[in-house]
Short mmCIF file of C-alpha atoms in Angstrom, two decimals:
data_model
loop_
_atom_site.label_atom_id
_atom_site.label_comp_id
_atom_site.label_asym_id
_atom_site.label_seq_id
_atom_site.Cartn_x
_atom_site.Cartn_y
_atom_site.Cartn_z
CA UNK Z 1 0.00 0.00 0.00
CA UNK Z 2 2.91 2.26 0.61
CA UNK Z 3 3.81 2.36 -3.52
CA UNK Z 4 0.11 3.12 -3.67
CA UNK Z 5 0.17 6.50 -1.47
CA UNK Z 6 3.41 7.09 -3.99
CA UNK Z 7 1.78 6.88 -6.68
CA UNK Z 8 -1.24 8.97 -5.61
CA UNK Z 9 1.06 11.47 -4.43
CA UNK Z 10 3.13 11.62 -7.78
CA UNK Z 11 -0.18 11.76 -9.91
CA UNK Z 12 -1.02 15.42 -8.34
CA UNK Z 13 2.27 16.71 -7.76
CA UNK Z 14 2.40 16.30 -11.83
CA UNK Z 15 -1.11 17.11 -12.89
CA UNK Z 16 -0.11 20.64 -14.00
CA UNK Z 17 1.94 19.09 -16.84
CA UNK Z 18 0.58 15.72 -17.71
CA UNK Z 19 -2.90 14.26 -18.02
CA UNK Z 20 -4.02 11.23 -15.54
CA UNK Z 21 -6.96 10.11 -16.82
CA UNK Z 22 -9.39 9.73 -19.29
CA UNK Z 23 -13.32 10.90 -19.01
CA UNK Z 24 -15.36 7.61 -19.08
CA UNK Z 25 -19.50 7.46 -19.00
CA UNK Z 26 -18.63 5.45 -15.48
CA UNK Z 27 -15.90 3.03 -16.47
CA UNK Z 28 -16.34 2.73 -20.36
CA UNK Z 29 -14.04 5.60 -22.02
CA UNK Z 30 -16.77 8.34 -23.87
CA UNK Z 31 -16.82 10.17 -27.20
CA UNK Z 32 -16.28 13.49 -24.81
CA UNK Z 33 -13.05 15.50 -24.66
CA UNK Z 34 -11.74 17.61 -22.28
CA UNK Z 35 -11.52 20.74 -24.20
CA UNK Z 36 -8.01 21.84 -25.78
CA UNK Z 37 -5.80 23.12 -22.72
CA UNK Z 38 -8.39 21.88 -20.21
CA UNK Z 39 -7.94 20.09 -17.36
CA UNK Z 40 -10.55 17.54 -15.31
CA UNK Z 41 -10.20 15.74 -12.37
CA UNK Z 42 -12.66 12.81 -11.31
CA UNK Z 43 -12.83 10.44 -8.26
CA UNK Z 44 -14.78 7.42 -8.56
CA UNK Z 45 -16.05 5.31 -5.18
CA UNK Z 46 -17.39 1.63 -5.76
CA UNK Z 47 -19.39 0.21 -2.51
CA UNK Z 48 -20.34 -3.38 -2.43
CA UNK Z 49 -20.58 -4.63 1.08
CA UNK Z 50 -21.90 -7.98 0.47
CA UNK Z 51 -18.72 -8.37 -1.59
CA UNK Z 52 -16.40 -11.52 -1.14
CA UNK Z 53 -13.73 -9.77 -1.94
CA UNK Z 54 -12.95 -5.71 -1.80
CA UNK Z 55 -15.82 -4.14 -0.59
CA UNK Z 56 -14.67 -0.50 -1.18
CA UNK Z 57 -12.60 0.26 -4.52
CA UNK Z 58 -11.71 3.51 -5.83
CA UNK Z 59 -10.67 4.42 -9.44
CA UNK Z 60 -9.08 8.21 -9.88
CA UNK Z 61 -9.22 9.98 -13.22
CA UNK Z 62 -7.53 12.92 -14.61
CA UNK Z 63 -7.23 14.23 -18.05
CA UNK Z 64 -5.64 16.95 -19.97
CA UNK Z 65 -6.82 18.14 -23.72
CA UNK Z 66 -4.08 18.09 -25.76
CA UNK Z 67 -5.57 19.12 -29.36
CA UNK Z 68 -9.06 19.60 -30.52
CA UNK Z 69 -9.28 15.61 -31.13
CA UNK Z 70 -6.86 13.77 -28.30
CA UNK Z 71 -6.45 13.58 -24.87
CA UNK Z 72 -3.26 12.55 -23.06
CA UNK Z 73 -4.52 10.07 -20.39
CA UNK Z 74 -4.28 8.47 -17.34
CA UNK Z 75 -5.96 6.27 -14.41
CA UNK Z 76 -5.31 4.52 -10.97
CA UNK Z 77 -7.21 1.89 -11.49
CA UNK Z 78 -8.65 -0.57 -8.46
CA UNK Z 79 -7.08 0.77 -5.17
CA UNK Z 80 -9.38 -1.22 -2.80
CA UNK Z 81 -9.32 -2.44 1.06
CA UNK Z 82 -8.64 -6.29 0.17
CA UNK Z 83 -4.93 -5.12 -0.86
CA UNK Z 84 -5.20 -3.44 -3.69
CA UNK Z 85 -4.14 -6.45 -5.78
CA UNK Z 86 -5.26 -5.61 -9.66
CA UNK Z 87 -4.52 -1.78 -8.69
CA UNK Z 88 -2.68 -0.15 -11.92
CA UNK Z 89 -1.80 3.23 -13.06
CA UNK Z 90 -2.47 3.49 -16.58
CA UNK Z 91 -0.80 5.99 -19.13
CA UNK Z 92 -2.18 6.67 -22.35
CA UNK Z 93 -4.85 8.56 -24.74
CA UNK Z 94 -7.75 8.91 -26.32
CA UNK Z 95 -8.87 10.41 -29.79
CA UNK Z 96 -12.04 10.99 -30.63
CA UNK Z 97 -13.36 12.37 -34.60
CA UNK Z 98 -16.32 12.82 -36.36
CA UNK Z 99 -17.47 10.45 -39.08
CA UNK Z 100 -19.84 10.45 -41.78
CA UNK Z 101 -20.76 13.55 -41.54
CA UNK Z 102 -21.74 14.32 -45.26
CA UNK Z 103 -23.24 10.74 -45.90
CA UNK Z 104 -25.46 10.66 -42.58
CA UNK Z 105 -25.09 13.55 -40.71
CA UNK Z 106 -28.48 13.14 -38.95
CA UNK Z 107 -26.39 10.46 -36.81
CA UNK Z 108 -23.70 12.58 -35.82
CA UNK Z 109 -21.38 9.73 -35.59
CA UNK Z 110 -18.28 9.78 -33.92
CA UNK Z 111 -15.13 7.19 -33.60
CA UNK Z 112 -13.07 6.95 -30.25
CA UNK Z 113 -10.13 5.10 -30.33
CA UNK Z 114 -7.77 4.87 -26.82
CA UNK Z 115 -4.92 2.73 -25.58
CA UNK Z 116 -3.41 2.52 -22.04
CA UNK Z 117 -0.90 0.93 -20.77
CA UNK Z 118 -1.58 -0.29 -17.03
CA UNK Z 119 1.14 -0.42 -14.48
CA UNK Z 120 0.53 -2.82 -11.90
CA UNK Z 121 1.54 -1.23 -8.02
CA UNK Z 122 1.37 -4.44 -6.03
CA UNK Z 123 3.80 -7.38 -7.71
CA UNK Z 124 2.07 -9.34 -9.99
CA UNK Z 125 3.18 -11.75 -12.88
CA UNK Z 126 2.30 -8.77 -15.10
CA UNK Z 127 3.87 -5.64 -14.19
CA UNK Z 128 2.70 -4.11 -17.46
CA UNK Z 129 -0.06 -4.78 -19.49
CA UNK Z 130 -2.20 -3.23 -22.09
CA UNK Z 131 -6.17 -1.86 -22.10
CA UNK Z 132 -6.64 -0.84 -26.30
CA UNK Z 133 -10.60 0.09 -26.93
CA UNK Z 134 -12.28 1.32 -30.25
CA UNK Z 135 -16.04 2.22 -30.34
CA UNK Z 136 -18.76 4.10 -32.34
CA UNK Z 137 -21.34 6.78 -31.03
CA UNK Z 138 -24.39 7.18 -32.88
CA UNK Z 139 -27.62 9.26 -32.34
CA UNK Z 140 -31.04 7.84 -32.95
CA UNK Z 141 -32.47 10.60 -35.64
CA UNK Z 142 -35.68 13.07 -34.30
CA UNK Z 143 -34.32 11.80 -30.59
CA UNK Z 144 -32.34 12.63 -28.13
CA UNK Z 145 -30.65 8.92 -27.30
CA UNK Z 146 -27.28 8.38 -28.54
CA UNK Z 147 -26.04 4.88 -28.54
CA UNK Z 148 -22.05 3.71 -28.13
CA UNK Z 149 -20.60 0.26 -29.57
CA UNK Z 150 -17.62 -0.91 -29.67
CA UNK Z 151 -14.92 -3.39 -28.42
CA UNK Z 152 -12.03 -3.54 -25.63
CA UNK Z 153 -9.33 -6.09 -24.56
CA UNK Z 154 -7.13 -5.87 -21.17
CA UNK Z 155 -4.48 -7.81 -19.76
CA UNK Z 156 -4.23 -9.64 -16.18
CA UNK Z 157 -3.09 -6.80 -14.26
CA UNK Z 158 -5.95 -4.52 -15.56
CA UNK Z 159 -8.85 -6.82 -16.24
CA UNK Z 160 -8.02 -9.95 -13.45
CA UNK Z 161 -7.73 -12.54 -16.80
CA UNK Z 162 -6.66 -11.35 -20.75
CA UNK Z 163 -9.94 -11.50 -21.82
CA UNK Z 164 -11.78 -8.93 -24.55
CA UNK Z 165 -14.74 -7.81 -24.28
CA UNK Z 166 -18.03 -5.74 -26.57
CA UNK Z 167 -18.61 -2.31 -24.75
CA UNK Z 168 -22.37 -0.70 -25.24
CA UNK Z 169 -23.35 2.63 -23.53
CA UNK Z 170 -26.43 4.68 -23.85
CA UNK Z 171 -27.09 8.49 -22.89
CA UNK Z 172 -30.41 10.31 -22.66
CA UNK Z 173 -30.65 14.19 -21.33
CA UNK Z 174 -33.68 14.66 -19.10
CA UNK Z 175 -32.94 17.96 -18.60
CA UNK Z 176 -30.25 20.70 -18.53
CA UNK Z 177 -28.45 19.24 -16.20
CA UNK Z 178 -29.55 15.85 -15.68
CA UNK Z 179 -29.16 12.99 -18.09
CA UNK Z 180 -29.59 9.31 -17.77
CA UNK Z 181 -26.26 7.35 -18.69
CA UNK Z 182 -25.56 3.33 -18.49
CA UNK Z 183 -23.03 1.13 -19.76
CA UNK Z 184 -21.96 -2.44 -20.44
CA UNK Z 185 -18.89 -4.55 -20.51
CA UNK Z 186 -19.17 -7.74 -21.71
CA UNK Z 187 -17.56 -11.10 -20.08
CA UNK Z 188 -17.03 -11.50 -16.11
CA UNK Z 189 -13.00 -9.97 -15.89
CA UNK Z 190 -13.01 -6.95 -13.08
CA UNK Z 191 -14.59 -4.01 -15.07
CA UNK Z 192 -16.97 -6.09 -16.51
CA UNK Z 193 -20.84 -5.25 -15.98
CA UNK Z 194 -23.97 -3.69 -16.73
CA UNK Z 195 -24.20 -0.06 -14.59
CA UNK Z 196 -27.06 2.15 -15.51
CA UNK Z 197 -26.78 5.61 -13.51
CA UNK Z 198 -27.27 9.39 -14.10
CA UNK Z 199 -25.27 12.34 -14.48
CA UNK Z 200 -25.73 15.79 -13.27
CA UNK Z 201 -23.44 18.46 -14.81
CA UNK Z 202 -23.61 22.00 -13.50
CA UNK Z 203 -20.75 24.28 -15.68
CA UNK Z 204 -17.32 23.25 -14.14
CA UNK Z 205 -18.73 20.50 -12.03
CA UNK Z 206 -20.26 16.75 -12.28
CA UNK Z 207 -21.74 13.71 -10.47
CA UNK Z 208 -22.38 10.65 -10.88
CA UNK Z 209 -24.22 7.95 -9.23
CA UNK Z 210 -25.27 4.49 -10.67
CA UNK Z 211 -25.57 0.71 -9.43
CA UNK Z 212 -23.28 -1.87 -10.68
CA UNK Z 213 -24.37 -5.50 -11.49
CA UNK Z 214 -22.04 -8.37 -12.51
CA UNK Z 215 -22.78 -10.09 -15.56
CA UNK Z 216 -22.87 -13.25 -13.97
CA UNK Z 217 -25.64 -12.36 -11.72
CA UNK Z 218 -24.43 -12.35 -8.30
CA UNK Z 219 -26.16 -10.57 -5.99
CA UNK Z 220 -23.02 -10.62 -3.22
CA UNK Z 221 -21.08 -8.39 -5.99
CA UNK Z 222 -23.61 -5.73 -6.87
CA UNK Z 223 -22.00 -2.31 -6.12
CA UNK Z 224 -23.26 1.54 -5.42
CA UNK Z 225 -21.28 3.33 -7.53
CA UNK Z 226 -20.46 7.45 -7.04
CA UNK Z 227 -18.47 9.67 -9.19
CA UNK Z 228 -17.37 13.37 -8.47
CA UNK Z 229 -15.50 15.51 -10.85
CA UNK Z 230 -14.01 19.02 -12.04
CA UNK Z 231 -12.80 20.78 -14.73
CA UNK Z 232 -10.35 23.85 -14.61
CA UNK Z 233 -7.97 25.89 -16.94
CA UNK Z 234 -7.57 26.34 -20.82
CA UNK Z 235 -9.23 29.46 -23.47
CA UNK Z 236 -13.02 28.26 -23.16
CA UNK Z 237 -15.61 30.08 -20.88
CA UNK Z 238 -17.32 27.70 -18.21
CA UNK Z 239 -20.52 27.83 -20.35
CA UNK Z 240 -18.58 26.25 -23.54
CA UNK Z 241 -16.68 23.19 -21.21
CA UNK Z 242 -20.20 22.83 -19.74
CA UNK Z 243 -21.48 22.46 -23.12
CA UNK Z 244 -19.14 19.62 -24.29
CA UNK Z 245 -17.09 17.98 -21.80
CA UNK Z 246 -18.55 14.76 -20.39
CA UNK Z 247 -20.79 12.00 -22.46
CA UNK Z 248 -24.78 13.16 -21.24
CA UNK Z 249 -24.53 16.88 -21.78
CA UNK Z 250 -25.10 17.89 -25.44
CA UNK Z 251 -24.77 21.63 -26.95
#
């Protein structure tokens, strides 16, 4: 646990010149940037005290917009009170573009693409591994749901097994602030599961609370999950970063 409170400690001494995370609808990475010279800052709790393992993990996101398409990125992954043992900081990015825009622009489609590169802080057999993704975001036309598919594959340190997995998310504003968000990852490694939540967004700030359950159905391992974050810095107004900056809130 002590290379743990190291890490933590390096990931905001260096937050002013790196990015640590990437914006996710809960776990799933989004089509959402954080705006060009933008910074954001999220902590996510996970509370499942049935559990038969950790029943409080904690994931920590931060993110810095490095152009008007890609994100450098970054995540401590799975700190938890049952030691921590598929805890990882992972390094990477995320690009996002839009797609199709003269053939069906009543989609608005976009295509994310991401890698990250875990780095496991307890010893494991894999002290490096690897978390690529790819999806597509869609709008239903006359609607306001938009729809994400796509695909992911992780390694042992990250994901508990190598396994890959499909990746499905949904969003629907309710109002200006509030939007219902879920998402899905396939199989039955660590991140894998169906959460369904919502998302309140008010200019610089954001919540998020939903309710994890494992694809294999077991009660014991069904989770309350809670999400806080901020965003700070770069050329845009508060009005504009509200406008754009996490998957649920729409210009």
């Amino acid at each position: 646990m002590k290379l743990i409170h190291i890490l933590v400690f390096n990931v905001l001494v260096f937050t002013s010149e790196m990015a640590l995370a990437q914006q996710t609808i809960i776990n799933v990475p989004s089509d959402a940037l954080t705006p060009k010279g933008s910074h954001f800052v999220l902590h996510e709790s996970q509370f499942s005290p049935r559990s038969k393992k950790a029943t409080y993990t904690t994931t920590n996101f931060y993110t810095y917009g490095l152009t008007d398409n890609t994100e450098l990125a970054a995540t401590l992954y799975s700190v938890d009170n049952y030691g921590s043992e598929l805890g990882a900081l992972g390094l990477g990015w995320k690009s996002t573009y839009e797609v199709f825009q003269e053939e069906m622009p009543e989609l608005k489609v976009k295509w994310t693409s991401g890698f990250m590169l875990p780095i496991s802080v307890e010893k494991t057999q894999d002290p490096v591994g690897w978390f690529p993704y790819s999806h597509v975001t869609f709008a239903i036309p006359d609607t306001e749901l938009r729809l994400l598919m796509g695909a992911a594959a992780g390694s042992d340190n990250l994901f508990g097994e190598q396994a890959a997995s499909a990746l499905a998310g949904i969003e629907y504003p309710l109002t200006e602030q509030w939007s219902f968000t879920g998402e899905w990852f396939s199989g039955n490694h660590n991140l894998s599961g169906l959460i369904p939540g919502f998302t309140y967004h008010n200019k610089d700030r954001m919540f998020v609370i939903g309710y994890k359950l494992p694809n294999n159905f077991d009660p014991r391992e069904n989770a309350l999950v809670v999400e806080g974050g901020v965003f700070w810095g770069g050329s845009k107004s508060k009005d504009d970063r509200a406008a754009i900056s996490h998957y649920g809130i729409r210009e």
